[in-house]
Amino acid sequence: MNNYLKNKTLVNRLCSIGGMTLALGAAFVAFSLPNSAQGQEAQRVLEEIIVTAAYREQGLQDVPVSISAVTGDVLSETALQKAEDIQFLIPNFTLTETGIGTNAFIRGIGSGINQAFEQSVGTYIDGVHYGRAQQWRSPFLDLERVEVLRGPQSILFGKNSVAGAVNITTAKPTDELEGRILVSNEFEFDETIIEGMISGPFSDTVRGRLAVRSRELDGHMTNATLGTDEPNREDWTVRGTFEFDLSDNLLATFKAEVSEFDVTGRNIEIINEQPSIHPAFTGLFYNQILQIFGGDPSTGNVVQDEVRSSNGDFSNNESTNFVLTLDWAIGEHDLKSITAFSSFEYDEFCDCDFTGTELFGAALQEFYDQFSQEFRLSSPLGGSVDYIAGLYYQTSDHDYADQIIFSDTSAIVPIGNALNPGPPAAGDQISGTMADRIATVDADVLSAFAQFNFHVSDTFTIQAGGRITQDDRDGFRTLTIVKDDGSPLPAAQFFAPLVWAGLLDITSTNLSDPAYVPFGGAVIVDLLGALPVEDSRDTTKFSPEVKFVWDASENSLLYLSWSEGFKSGSFDFRANNKGIAPDMLSSFEFDDEEATNIELGGKFVLAGGAFELNAAAFFTEFDNLQISIFDGGLGFNVGNAASAEINGLELDFRWAATDNLTIRGGLAFTDFEFTDFENGQCYFGKAPDSDLNGDGTLTHCSYTGNSNQMVSDMQGNLTFDYRRPVFNGLELSAVLDVFFTSEYDASATYDPGLVQDDYSLVNIRLALGSATGKWQVALLAKNITDEIVLSFGGDTPLSGSSFLSKSNYAFYGAGRTLTAQAIFRF
């Protein structure tokens, strides 16, 4: 679609969205006017939002950074159930679940699919870093607020916040006894949520808070192979927080949290099939080829209709966190100590051919233990100079394993025998075998940071500082072909490692055995790389930031900032071969990702405090972007794309439009361009156009000049929040949320069949409750226009690489839902 037609389509869509939104918004405004007229003499003022983005409690309008904050009340009243939902309230922030991970993006930058990646978007809960992608799937529970800070946040938040940071604050114990119970039920997909909280004092010096949550969901898709609803989800979380006044100057806070979240099935469908060009299967679609070899009839469903085919998936996750925080008042200074231990593990099985035909499965296990200690010293405010300085130490043990499994009932067995009858027959050789991979990374991080505010005058401040970080890590990876029960290969399947290598480009330790030399084992090892592989890396980086802040008036703040940040390099967990590198050791390590950001922003309070407007324009230059590229078979190779440039504009506002109506919203324009990206993976059917090693052979696709996956040129949201007294001692509330986005590429390979067109999501919540807030009943209609949104996709494994047949897998979200909710407080 040419740019004119694309822009015309977007304009028409936005006009439609805008018309519907303005009509509904006008109805909200009109409905509120009679009551607002009663209070014309009183000046409307927005309630201040307090954030901790700068390690101190400050008003949102006083923090010189592009930041959006969502309070706990807003979270509960917009029915957000998981972290993935927060993106619909905050433009330029995207979170999506993939086949084997979770991707978070801010301003178009995020980490790809590889369990070895640190996250480009740093996640911090009560000051503690949570760095594994899978931890995003933990449920939200009893939160005070969520802050999303855009752009590198390296000084105060650390090295792995190169794209931005999500700063989450949980609710704290209260001085008085209070409690809350929430019960909700969604009717279409049978989702039940029960939450409970109780908080209060044990004595004059001890307070506690206990929060619990349970969630069950049947799922919005039907698995036609198994006759089940998917993805089925069961979550539970228990969190206890205790505060101890150890003295007049010392407060201790201890938090313990345990959670499990288990998912059965996925929200994947197969689409875009085209006839094979393989000589043995010419003219047949991929699903037809599979059914010839005994594939389940459900495999023939290859259209988007919320019906999928699969032999079953699951993901069982456990998380444990302990945090001890000490707050000392030392004279006029404040010293904070945060000691934390977190443990996260999961056990997954992925039917990773994504079809109802039994081809292969992938079992995955990850174990991550982290201990961290941070000290922060904050000087008093009010002088010509104030500062925050600190030390941070973190050590972690990260173990990963996966098994790619071809069972003895896999359709690959007869297919392999038909295509390579031998002797030995290829299918018989790999029947009942698996590629058993183990990878580990042990890391130690030590950093020191400081940020100074030099108040040159009453209205002008220079903020300067930096963070120096030493990152040491040791990595190891190996892969061996064994029987699917873990035992060694029998003599009858001696050639299995050669078949795995020949058909799927998977190298293994088996091939280093001298017995394979007469059969080309040494040649294959030279071509694909030798295992095991291990290495160490030791890096030291300095991340500076300078910011000029001008309080132009009592109600306006302007700032200009320059900052640098980085994300740690590490070792590749999931490659099946050495890719384009000269040897396995060279391919095993990937480099640090680096960013330089310039930002100009302003924060304004207008209409006597009734209107707040924030704006930020930014330019970011990224070097050595870390990428994970599907190899077209069964693996991913990690490397560094050379560079990218991003510039954009972000706006957000809040407006107390009447005594009863608050309107808030945001808008983001993003221009992302890879300035040098020559090692991209081609989608099936796209001819390579990049010669990386200069040997005259085109092996990859150049994506220089392209935008990034999941990046929309424009995103925005608009919320109308209306409340008014009705009857005797009751309050009526209505919240209308609209999120809209322009089109984006849902695949990392820019497959034109996996482009999500511009769309909008509209949610409405109607509630009636006591004016004192003691109880409330509500009805929530989410996605009322029934949009089916494509969030991620790629080439269906094996379809193109083995059968030369075009096929895509695609993740789709749920359509319209209707939920009843009741909240009781005491």
mmCIF file with all atom_site columns, C-alpha atoms in Angstrom, residues 71-80 180 182 195 765 780 821 823 825:
data_model
loop_
_atom_site.group_PDB
_atom_site.id
_atom_site.type_symbol
_atom_site.label_atom_id
_atom_site.label_alt_id
_atom_site.label_comp_id
_atom_site.label_asym_id
_atom_site.label_entity_id
_atom_site.label_seq_id
_atom_site.pdbx_PDB_ins_code
_atom_site.Cartn_x
_atom_site.Cartn_y
_atom_site.Cartn_z
_atom_site.occupancy
_atom_site.B_iso_or_equiv
_atom_site.pdbx_formal_charge
_atom_site.auth_seq_id
_atom_site.auth_comp_id
_atom_site.auth_asym_id
_atom_site.auth_atom_id
_atom_site.pdbx_PDB_model_num
ATOM 1  C CA . THR A 1 71  ? -2.542  5.239   40.004 1.00 0.00 ? 71  THR A CA 1
ATOM 2  C CA . GLY A 1 72  ? -3.874  2.171   41.762 1.00 0.00 ? 72  GLY A CA 1
ATOM 3  C CA . ASP A 1 73  ? -7.421  3.553   41.623 1.00 0.00 ? 73  ASP A CA 1
ATOM 4  C CA . VAL A 1 74  ? -7.203  3.949   37.853 1.00 0.00 ? 74  VAL A CA 1
ATOM 5  C CA . LEU A 1 75  ? -5.788  0.438   37.520 1.00 0.00 ? 75  LEU A CA 1
ATOM 6  C CA . SER A 1 76  ? -8.716  -1.089  39.383 1.00 0.00 ? 76  SER A CA 1
ATOM 7  C CA . GLU A 1 77  ? -11.340 1.009   37.634 1.00 0.00 ? 77  GLU A CA 1
ATOM 8  C CA . THR A 1 78  ? -10.100 0.201   34.141 1.00 0.00 ? 78  THR A CA 1
ATOM 9  C CA . ALA A 1 79  ? -10.109 -3.539  34.906 1.00 0.00 ? 79  ALA A CA 1
ATOM 10 C CA . LEU A 1 80  ? -6.423  -4.118  34.152 1.00 0.00 ? 80  LEU A CA 1
ATOM 11 C CA . ARG A 1 180 ? -10.893 -4.411  50.526 1.00 0.00 ? 180 ARG A CA 1
ATOM 12 C CA . LEU A 1 182 ? -12.970 -7.425  44.914 1.00 0.00 ? 182 LEU A CA 1
ATOM 13 C CA . GLU A 1 195 ? -8.796  -10.124 45.457 1.00 0.00 ? 195 GLU A CA 1
ATOM 14 C CA . ARG A 1 765 ? -17.075 0.916   32.900 1.00 0.00 ? 765 ARG A CA 1
ATOM 15 C CA . LEU A 1 780 ? -17.338 -3.409  32.319 1.00 0.00 ? 780 LEU A CA 1
ATOM 16 C CA . GLN A 1 821 ? -17.529 -6.489  39.373 1.00 0.00 ? 821 GLN A CA 1
ATOM 17 C CA . ILE A 1 823 ? -15.883 -4.044  45.496 1.00 0.00 ? 823 ILE A CA 1
ATOM 18 C CA . ARG A 1 825 ? -14.190 -1.760  51.611 1.00 0.00 ? 825 ARG A CA 1
#
